[in-house]
Each structure stands twice: as C-alpha cells, then as structure tokens.
GROMACS .gro file of C-alpha atoms in nm:
model
  365
    1UNK     CA    1   0.000   0.000   0.000
    2UNK     CA    2   0.132   0.344  -0.095
    3UNK     CA    3   0.193   0.565   0.209
    4UNK     CA    4  -0.004   0.898   0.225
    5UNK     CA    5   0.312   1.110   0.204
    6UNK     CA    6   0.394   0.930  -0.122
    7UNK     CA    7   0.079   1.059  -0.286
    8UNK     CA    8  -0.003   1.368  -0.491
    9UNK     CA    9  -0.292   1.494  -0.697
   10UNK     CA   10  -0.300   1.452  -1.076
   11UNK     CA   11  -0.561   1.483  -1.352
   12UNK     CA   12  -0.683   1.179  -1.546
   13UNK     CA   13  -0.917   1.143  -1.844
   14UNK     CA   14  -1.176   0.870  -1.788
   15UNK     CA   15  -1.373   0.932  -2.107
   16UNK     CA   16  -1.523   1.212  -2.317
   17UNK     CA   17  -1.587   1.517  -2.095
   18UNK     CA   18  -1.485   1.319  -1.786
   19UNK     CA   19  -1.174   1.463  -1.617
   20UNK     CA   20  -1.097   1.379  -1.256
   21UNK     CA   21  -0.845   1.506  -1.006
   22UNK     CA   22  -0.723   1.191  -0.832
   23UNK     CA   23  -0.457   1.058  -0.599
   24UNK     CA   24  -0.142   0.942  -0.779
   25UNK     CA   25   0.186   0.798  -0.660
   26UNK     CA   26   0.478   1.035  -0.622
   27UNK     CA   27   0.747   0.861  -0.828
   28UNK     CA   28   1.116   0.846  -0.741
   29UNK     CA   29   1.388   0.939  -0.981
   30UNK     CA   30   1.578   0.658  -1.151
   31UNK     CA   31   1.919   0.673  -1.316
   32UNK     CA   32   1.910   0.914  -1.608
   33UNK     CA   33   1.593   1.092  -1.492
   34UNK     CA   34   1.508   1.415  -1.318
   35UNK     CA   35   1.216   1.529  -1.100
   36UNK     CA   36   1.059   1.862  -1.189
   37UNK     CA   37   0.843   2.066  -0.954
   38UNK     CA   38   0.582   2.199  -1.194
   39UNK     CA   39   0.503   2.569  -1.195
   40UNK     CA   40   0.269   2.583  -1.494
   41UNK     CA   41   0.110   2.340  -1.737
   42UNK     CA   42  -0.074   2.463  -2.045
   43UNK     CA   43  -0.401   2.314  -2.170
   44UNK     CA   44  -0.319   2.198  -2.524
   45UNK     CA   45  -0.546   2.164  -2.822
   46UNK     CA   46  -0.474   1.789  -2.830
   47UNK     CA   47  -0.590   1.771  -2.466
   48UNK     CA   48  -0.919   1.931  -2.578
   49UNK     CA   49  -0.954   1.684  -2.864
   50UNK     CA   50  -0.923   1.394  -2.621
   51UNK     CA   51  -1.157   1.558  -2.373
   52UNK     CA   52  -1.412   1.591  -2.650
   53UNK     CA   53  -1.372   1.257  -2.828
   54UNK     CA   54  -1.188   1.016  -2.596
   55UNK     CA   55  -0.830   0.889  -2.641
   56UNK     CA   56  -0.689   0.988  -2.978
   57UNK     CA   57  -0.388   0.806  -3.130
   58UNK     CA   58  -0.091   0.988  -3.271
   59UNK     CA   59  -0.083   0.772  -3.584
   60UNK     CA   60  -0.338   0.504  -3.668
   61UNK     CA   61  -0.387   0.502  -4.043
   62UNK     CA   62  -0.525   0.148  -4.037
   63UNK     CA   63  -0.808   0.245  -3.803
   64UNK     CA   64  -0.904   0.582  -3.952
   65UNK     CA   65  -0.698   0.770  -3.696
   66UNK     CA   66  -0.915   0.667  -3.403
   67UNK     CA   67  -0.921   0.425  -3.114
   68UNK     CA   68  -1.244   0.220  -3.117
   69UNK     CA   69  -1.450   0.274  -2.802
   70UNK     CA   70  -1.428  -0.100  -2.741
   71UNK     CA   71  -1.051  -0.056  -2.689
   72UNK     CA   72  -1.068   0.248  -2.460
   73UNK     CA   73  -1.010   0.033  -2.150
   74UNK     CA   74  -0.650  -0.014  -2.272
   75UNK     CA   75  -0.588   0.361  -2.259
   76UNK     CA   76  -0.815   0.495  -1.985
   77UNK     CA   77  -0.787   0.639  -1.733
   78UNK     CA   78  -0.518   0.847  -1.904
   79UNK     CA   79  -0.291   1.105  -1.736
   80UNK     CA   80  -0.314   1.452  -1.892
   81UNK     CA   81  -0.092   1.755  -1.937
   82UNK     CA   82   0.227   1.797  -2.140
   83UNK     CA   83   0.298   2.171  -2.185
   84UNK     CA   84   0.516   2.198  -1.875
   85UNK     CA   85   0.758   2.438  -1.715
   86UNK     CA   86   0.909   2.413  -1.366
   87UNK     CA   87   1.221   2.372  -1.155
   88UNK     CA   88   1.438   2.061  -1.117
   89UNK     CA   89   1.410   1.931  -0.759
   90UNK     CA   90   1.599   1.601  -0.780
   91UNK     CA   91   1.840   1.444  -1.028
   92UNK     CA   92   1.907   1.075  -1.067
   93UNK     CA   93   2.239   0.899  -1.108
   94UNK     CA   94   2.425   0.949  -1.434
   95UNK     CA   95   2.252   1.279  -1.507
   96UNK     CA   96   2.487   1.531  -1.664
   97UNK     CA   97   2.414   1.888  -1.760
   98UNK     CA   98   2.098   1.928  -1.546
   99UNK     CA   99   2.125   2.038  -1.183
  100UNK     CA  100   1.887   2.085  -0.892
  101UNK     CA  101   1.740   2.435  -0.916
  102UNK     CA  102   1.756   2.457  -1.297
  103UNK     CA  103   1.445   2.601  -1.458
  104UNK     CA  104   1.331   2.381  -1.747
  105UNK     CA  105   1.053   2.327  -1.992
  106UNK     CA  106   0.979   1.973  -2.106
  107UNK     CA  107   1.001   1.837  -2.458
  108UNK     CA  108   0.797   1.519  -2.423
  109UNK     CA  109   0.916   1.356  -2.749
  110UNK     CA  110   1.116   1.041  -2.667
  111UNK     CA  111   1.132   0.795  -2.954
  112UNK     CA  112   1.212   0.425  -2.950
  113UNK     CA  113   1.565   0.487  -3.094
  114UNK     CA  114   1.525   0.175  -3.307
  115UNK     CA  115   1.288   0.250  -3.599
  116UNK     CA  116   1.378   0.404  -3.935
  117UNK     CA  117   1.267   0.752  -3.819
  118UNK     CA  118   1.464   0.754  -3.498
  119UNK     CA  119   1.765   0.632  -3.693
  120UNK     CA  120   1.759   0.956  -3.895
  121UNK     CA  121   1.684   1.188  -3.603
  122UNK     CA  122   1.310   1.217  -3.671
  123UNK     CA  123   1.215   1.113  -3.320
  124UNK     CA  124   0.879   1.296  -3.343
  125UNK     CA  125   0.779   1.056  -3.624
  126UNK     CA  126   0.873   0.743  -3.426
  127UNK     CA  127   0.678   0.436  -3.531
  128UNK     CA  128   0.614   0.352  -3.165
  129UNK     CA  129   0.422   0.676  -3.119
  130UNK     CA  130   0.088   0.514  -3.182
  131UNK     CA  131  -0.084   0.531  -2.841
  132UNK     CA  132  -0.261   0.825  -2.684
  133UNK     CA  133  -0.146   1.169  -2.794
  134UNK     CA  134   0.075   1.205  -2.487
  135UNK     CA  135   0.056   1.014  -2.163
  136UNK     CA  136   0.223   1.240  -1.911
  137UNK     CA  137   0.112   1.363  -1.570
  138UNK     CA  138   0.159   1.731  -1.635
  139UNK     CA  139  -0.152   1.844  -1.450
  140UNK     CA  140   0.016   1.777  -1.115
  141UNK     CA  141   0.274   1.943  -0.893
  142UNK     CA  142   0.563   1.713  -0.986
  143UNK     CA  143   0.677   1.489  -1.271
  144UNK     CA  144   0.974   1.258  -1.333
  145UNK     CA  145   1.109   1.246  -1.688
  146UNK     CA  146   1.426   1.135  -1.873
  147UNK     CA  147   1.701   1.393  -1.859
  148UNK     CA  148   1.684   1.443  -2.237
  149UNK     CA  149   1.335   1.592  -2.208
  150UNK     CA  150   1.441   1.875  -1.978
  151UNK     CA  151   1.526   2.186  -2.185
  152UNK     CA  152   1.696   2.465  -1.988
  153UNK     CA  153   1.519   2.801  -1.984
  154UNK     CA  154   1.729   3.114  -2.048
  155UNK     CA  155   1.744   3.359  -1.757
  156UNK     CA  156   1.554   3.626  -1.951
  157UNK     CA  157   1.252   3.396  -2.011
  158UNK     CA  158   0.992   3.351  -1.739
  159UNK     CA  159   0.850   3.012  -1.644
  160UNK     CA  160   0.509   3.142  -1.747
  161UNK     CA  161   0.625   3.214  -2.101
  162UNK     CA  162   0.843   2.905  -2.122
  163UNK     CA  163   0.531   2.692  -2.073
  164UNK     CA  164   0.439   2.792  -2.429
  165UNK     CA  165   0.757   2.651  -2.580
  166UNK     CA  166   0.563   2.338  -2.671
  167UNK     CA  167   0.280   2.494  -2.876
  168UNK     CA  168   0.513   2.759  -3.017
  169UNK     CA  169   0.752   2.481  -3.117
  170UNK     CA  170   0.468   2.317  -3.313
  171UNK     CA  171   0.402   2.648  -3.488
  172UNK     CA  172   0.766   2.716  -3.562
  173UNK     CA  173   0.810   2.373  -3.718
  174UNK     CA  174   0.510   2.443  -3.942
  175UNK     CA  175   0.665   2.772  -4.057
  176UNK     CA  176   0.995   2.599  -4.122
  177UNK     CA  177   0.817   2.325  -4.317
  178UNK     CA  178   0.655   2.591  -4.536
  179UNK     CA  179   0.990   2.723  -4.663
  180UNK     CA  180   0.874   3.075  -4.579
  181UNK     CA  181   1.076   3.352  -4.741
  182UNK     CA  182   1.086   3.715  -4.635
  183UNK     CA  183   0.914   3.815  -4.959
  184UNK     CA  184   0.619   3.584  -4.892
  185UNK     CA  185   0.269   3.682  -4.795
  186UNK     CA  186   0.100   3.452  -4.549
  187UNK     CA  187  -0.256   3.345  -4.468
  188UNK     CA  188  -0.344   3.169  -4.144
  189UNK     CA  189  -0.680   3.002  -4.104
  190UNK     CA  190  -0.766   2.961  -3.732
  191UNK     CA  191  -0.615   3.170  -3.454
  192UNK     CA  192  -0.612   2.928  -3.167
  193UNK     CA  193  -0.277   2.880  -2.991
  194UNK     CA  194  -0.113   2.704  -3.288
  195UNK     CA  195  -0.240   2.955  -3.544
  196UNK     CA  196  -0.132   3.244  -3.320
  197UNK     CA  197   0.207   3.079  -3.284
  198UNK     CA  198   0.232   3.061  -3.662
  199UNK     CA  199   0.154   3.435  -3.680
  200UNK     CA  200   0.428   3.508  -3.425
  201UNK     CA  201   0.685   3.279  -3.593
  202UNK     CA  202   0.604   3.411  -3.941
  203UNK     CA  203   0.637   3.768  -3.818
  204UNK     CA  204   0.968   3.688  -3.650
  205UNK     CA  205   1.078   3.526  -3.976
  206UNK     CA  206   1.011   3.845  -4.167
  207UNK     CA  207   0.697   3.753  -4.360
  208UNK     CA  208   0.600   4.035  -4.594
  209UNK     CA  209   0.234   4.041  -4.492
  210UNK     CA  210   0.017   3.821  -4.270
  211UNK     CA  211  -0.357   3.764  -4.312
  212UNK     CA  212  -0.553   3.583  -4.042
  213UNK     CA  213  -0.905   3.439  -4.074
  214UNK     CA  214  -1.068   3.376  -3.733
  215UNK     CA  215  -1.431   3.406  -3.618
  216UNK     CA  216  -1.358   3.496  -3.254
  217UNK     CA  217  -1.290   3.866  -3.184
  218UNK     CA  218  -1.054   3.799  -2.891
  219UNK     CA  219  -0.838   3.575  -3.106
  220UNK     CA  220  -0.830   3.828  -3.391
  221UNK     CA  221  -0.709   4.086  -3.140
  222UNK     CA  222  -0.438   3.849  -3.019
  223UNK     CA  223  -0.332   3.785  -3.381
  224UNK     CA  224  -0.288   4.157  -3.437
  225UNK     CA  225  -0.082   4.185  -3.117
  226UNK     CA  226   0.143   3.903  -3.239
  227UNK     CA  227   0.209   4.052  -3.582
  228UNK     CA  228  -0.089   3.998  -3.815
  229UNK     CA  229  -0.134   4.277  -4.066
  230UNK     CA  230  -0.494   4.199  -4.162
  231UNK     CA  231  -0.751   4.008  -3.956
  232UNK     CA  232  -1.072   3.878  -4.111
  233UNK     CA  233  -1.396   3.762  -3.953
  234UNK     CA  234  -1.504   3.477  -4.188
  235UNK     CA  235  -1.859   3.497  -4.054
  236UNK     CA  236  -1.887   3.851  -4.192
  237UNK     CA  237  -1.688   3.837  -4.511
  238UNK     CA  238  -1.549   3.571  -4.748
  239UNK     CA  239  -1.189   3.538  -4.635
  240UNK     CA  240  -1.067   3.383  -4.961
  241UNK     CA  241  -1.216   3.658  -5.172
  242UNK     CA  242  -1.067   3.926  -4.946
  243UNK     CA  243  -0.723   3.764  -4.968
  244UNK     CA  244  -0.745   3.715  -5.343
  245UNK     CA  245  -0.861   4.074  -5.395
  246UNK     CA  246  -0.573   4.218  -5.198
  247UNK     CA  247  -0.289   3.979  -5.286
  248UNK     CA  248  -0.389   3.777  -5.593
  249UNK     CA  249  -0.338   3.488  -5.348
  250UNK     CA  250  -0.063   3.442  -5.091
  251UNK     CA  251   0.260   3.241  -5.126
  252UNK     CA  252   0.208   3.037  -4.807
  253UNK     CA  253  -0.102   2.944  -4.610
  254UNK     CA  254  -0.149   2.753  -4.285
  255UNK     CA  255  -0.452   2.546  -4.188
  256UNK     CA  256  -0.486   2.566  -3.810
  257UNK     CA  257  -0.858   2.511  -3.743
  258UNK     CA  258  -0.923   2.149  -3.841
  259UNK     CA  259  -1.233   2.186  -4.059
  260UNK     CA  260  -1.315   2.108  -4.423
  261UNK     CA  261  -1.396   2.473  -4.486
  262UNK     CA  262  -1.067   2.608  -4.355
  263UNK     CA  263  -0.868   2.345  -4.544
  264UNK     CA  264  -1.038   2.434  -4.872
  265UNK     CA  265  -1.002   2.806  -4.796
  266UNK     CA  266  -0.631   2.762  -4.725
  267UNK     CA  267  -0.587   2.587  -5.060
  268UNK     CA  268  -0.785   2.839  -5.264
  269UNK     CA  269  -0.625   3.143  -5.107
  270UNK     CA  270  -0.277   3.013  -5.200
  271UNK     CA  271  -0.112   3.104  -5.531
  272UNK     CA  272  -0.061   2.836  -5.792
  273UNK     CA  273   0.262   2.644  -5.740
  274UNK     CA  274   0.286   2.753  -5.375
  275UNK     CA  275   0.252   2.581  -5.034
  276UNK     CA  276  -0.025   2.497  -4.788
  277UNK     CA  277   0.076   2.360  -4.447
  278UNK     CA  278  -0.167   2.161  -4.232
  279UNK     CA  279  -0.104   2.177  -3.856
  280UNK     CA  280  -0.447   2.087  -3.721
  281UNK     CA  281  -0.559   1.766  -3.557
  282UNK     CA  282  -0.883   1.673  -3.736
  283UNK     CA  283  -1.143   1.488  -3.532
  284UNK     CA  284  -1.297   1.331  -3.843
  285UNK     CA  285  -1.241   1.290  -4.214
  286UNK     CA  286  -1.304   1.586  -4.438
  287UNK     CA  287  -1.345   1.621  -4.812
  288UNK     CA  288  -1.149   1.846  -5.043
  289UNK     CA  289  -1.139   1.864  -5.420
  290UNK     CA  290  -0.807   1.713  -5.541
  291UNK     CA  291  -0.808   1.948  -5.838
  292UNK     CA  292  -0.740   2.232  -5.599
  293UNK     CA  293  -0.402   2.067  -5.556
  294UNK     CA  294  -0.336   1.907  -5.892
  295UNK     CA  295  -0.451   2.175  -6.137
  296UNK     CA  296  -0.282   2.451  -5.939
  297UNK     CA  297   0.035   2.251  -5.864
  298UNK     CA  298   0.000   2.347  -5.501
  299UNK     CA  299   0.201   2.163  -5.239
  300UNK     CA  300   0.003   2.028  -4.943
  301UNK     CA  301   0.246   1.976  -4.655
  302UNK     CA  302   0.185   1.817  -4.316
  303UNK     CA  303   0.363   1.939  -4.005
  304UNK     CA  304   0.356   1.744  -3.681
  305UNK     CA  305   0.500   1.841  -3.346
  306UNK     CA  306   0.870   1.926  -3.320
  307UNK     CA  307   1.205   1.755  -3.297
  308UNK     CA  308   1.279   1.583  -2.969
  309UNK     CA  309   1.469   1.293  -2.818
  310UNK     CA  310   1.843   1.365  -2.812
  311UNK     CA  311   1.770   1.677  -3.021
  312UNK     CA  312   1.529   1.827  -2.767
  313UNK     CA  313   1.765   2.100  -2.646
  314UNK     CA  314   1.872   2.188  -3.001
  315UNK     CA  315   1.527   2.171  -3.164
  316UNK     CA  316   1.244   2.417  -3.218
  317UNK     CA  317   1.223   2.447  -2.837
  318UNK     CA  318   1.565   2.613  -2.822
  319UNK     CA  319   1.481   2.853  -3.105
  320UNK     CA  320   1.148   2.947  -2.952
  321UNK     CA  321   1.306   3.017  -2.614
  322UNK     CA  322   1.567   3.238  -2.790
  323UNK     CA  323   1.292   3.423  -2.978
  324UNK     CA  324   1.103   3.485  -2.653
  325UNK     CA  325   1.422   3.587  -2.473
  326UNK     CA  326   1.523   3.849  -2.730
  327UNK     CA  327   1.171   3.987  -2.762
  328UNK     CA  328   1.094   3.874  -3.115
  329UNK     CA  329   0.804   3.666  -2.978
  330UNK     CA  330   0.593   3.781  -2.686
  331UNK     CA  331   0.360   3.494  -2.580
  332UNK     CA  332   0.162   3.709  -2.337
  333UNK     CA  333  -0.130   3.787  -2.575
  334UNK     CA  334  -0.197   3.413  -2.599
  335UNK     CA  335  -0.231   3.356  -2.221
  336UNK     CA  336  -0.583   3.443  -2.106
  337UNK     CA  337  -0.621   3.272  -1.772
  338UNK     CA  338  -0.447   3.078  -1.494
  339UNK     CA  339  -0.640   2.822  -1.288
  340UNK     CA  340  -0.563   2.590  -0.993
  341UNK     CA  341  -0.561   2.213  -1.035
  342UNK     CA  342  -0.922   2.173  -0.921
  343UNK     CA  343  -1.028   2.423  -1.187
  344UNK     CA  344  -0.903   2.214  -1.480
  345UNK     CA  345  -1.234   2.068  -1.596
  346UNK     CA  346  -1.410   2.407  -1.580
  347UNK     CA  347  -1.124   2.549  -1.789
  348UNK     CA  348  -1.163   2.270  -2.047
  349UNK     CA  349  -1.536   2.351  -2.073
  350UNK     CA  350  -1.460   2.719  -2.112
  351UNK     CA  351  -1.205   2.654  -2.388
  352UNK     CA  352  -1.448   2.436  -2.586
  353UNK     CA  353  -1.719   2.707  -2.567
  354UNK     CA  354  -1.730   2.878  -2.911
  355UNK     CA  355  -1.836   3.203  -2.745
  356UNK     CA  356  -1.548   3.204  -2.496
  357UNK     CA  357  -1.264   3.457  -2.512
  358UNK     CA  358  -1.017   3.204  -2.370
  359UNK     CA  359  -0.711   3.114  -2.580
  360UNK     CA  360  -0.438   2.953  -2.369
  361UNK     CA  361  -0.513   2.860  -2.009
  362UNK     CA  362  -0.231   2.770  -1.774
  363UNK     CA  363  -0.282   2.533  -1.483
  364UNK     CA  364  -0.086   2.630  -1.171
  365UNK     CA  365  -0.075   2.328  -0.937
   0.00000   0.00000   0.00000
C-alpha cells in the first residue's frame, strides 16, 4: 500500500468530458531521470480533442486515426498535461548537464531509438508513437522524466512564457516546413494557440504580410498583437475573396482550425505552385477537391510536433526560447487565464465554448 506522504494529486481522463483530479503515486527518480516541480502546465489543443472525443492516437492510419470505443479500456484512465515548465528538484544517477534548481521546460518527445525515423533523427515521427497523444502527468505538482526531455530556460525567459515553448515549437516547425521567405505573404486560417504561434513565428521570420481568418474577436485581437497585418472575420466576409482581392493569393497558407472549410479556404487562397501547411488535428475525415491541388500545382504539406529525443535541447524548443528571450516573440497575448488544479475541468469546458474569449489557459498546481 502506498503511504499517504507518497501521494499527490493529478488529472486523469476517464472518457469524453470526464476529467478527474485523483490521488497518484509520487514517483522516485531513476538513473538518467530528473524530477521537476511543476510551476505551470498549459492546456493543449490535443488535450481538448481527447476531452471531446476520448483517447486519440498519434498515428493510426489502419483504423481511420481513431481508437475504437471497445478498446478504450486499454488507454483509460489516461494522465493528462504535457505543456510543462518548472524547476528541477531532484536528479538521478548518471545525469549530466541538469542540476537541482535549474528552470526547465519539457520536450515530451522520446522515440524508441530503433525505428527508421529515430535512426535519422526524426524522433517525433517514431513508429512507436501510436498510443494516446501524450501520456504524461503534467496536470500535477511534480513529474519525473528522462534527462533528455528537460530543456533549460534562459534567464531572460519567465517560467510562465516558457510553458508555451511546446505549442510555439509546433508552430515554428510548421513555418519551417513551409519554406517561408521574407518576400512571402502568409494566410493563417484559425487563430487558436497554434495559429497564433504561426503568426508570431512568421512575423519573427520576416513575412511580408500576414492575413488571419478567425471568427472569434478575442483571437483576432491576439493575432494583431502578435504581428498579423490583416484580420478577417469569416462569418462577416469571405476570407478567400478578401485575400485574393488584396494579394492575388498568398505564397504560403497555414490550416490551423481542423475543418473542411478552412482546409479548402487555405488551398484556394494560395497562389498556384505555392505551399499549404496543415497543422491541425482533425477529429474526423473531411473532403477536399483534389483538383485544388493538382490543377494549381499546389504543395500540401503536413507538419507534426517538433524535434525531440536527443535533439530536444537543439530543436524548435531552443529557437522558440531564444525568440522569446530576445523579444521577437511575446507569448503574453496568448495567455488568457491561470487556474488551480481543481479548476481544470471548468477550464476545459470554457475553452471548448465557441463564445469564450479564452485562448491559452495555464494550470498552476
């Protein structure tokens, strides 16, 4: 039996719209691992997808990218929370380069180190990444992780802002995958945290002009604060027609909303021969017309996560932390609330409300 002093509180998903704060064992460090006292954990879009639909696999092409409800017992209850920043409290044997007291953010990509993708440094595409999106106990006051996941935070970056290294890393990878040039005009469809991160990363990368299509006023305002030149309410005006009228189509577009409409709009607002990047997690299949790709010779590019594993401290995380540190990205407009651990489920409900002004909510255990 686990002793009371060995327990802590953590958040687990038991099924769609069923989050519970429960007792969990307080794990010891092992060789090669570190314990981190968590200061903040962000609520991620993938967390919301699982809260809405149940456990969602990272890659499951053979089962239409879903886990059948009959198999949920294998994955539930599932620990939640993976956008984490905190302070190292204990280090295990054989840990080098991380010390007690270091402030870190966590890159939760591990990799099996044995498949074809890990062999070429693409740990985020590891073939073993086929379970739940992430199974980490980030909505808690402490977590134990491999040393490689702990990315040091520069002195000039706050723990609050470093918590957003994970979503901003996703966005930065998408911008890198696009091949963005400083002469390019950009369209972003969807201004949730990932779309807003794309705006910030594209602005930092010198994009010539940035258009954002987003129905929520608070998110349009955040997009402007992060560097958008033109924001469009697609419920009031046709975003594609506006973009085409002012630019004769952009060179790069980003789909960040996860709907059939925004995917088609991203394609049709992009110039012939240019690039569309998909960063959304789609909850279901959508239909597009293949001729929007073929006849226009557009490139449809997927972008998933960020580099991790042994590359964690040299990946998009490091670049994002540098961009925050030197002021080229200010994550503050994205952060709209901070809640205690027992306020997690209410925050999830608020985030899924289409009339809510919430964007990124941080949990402070």
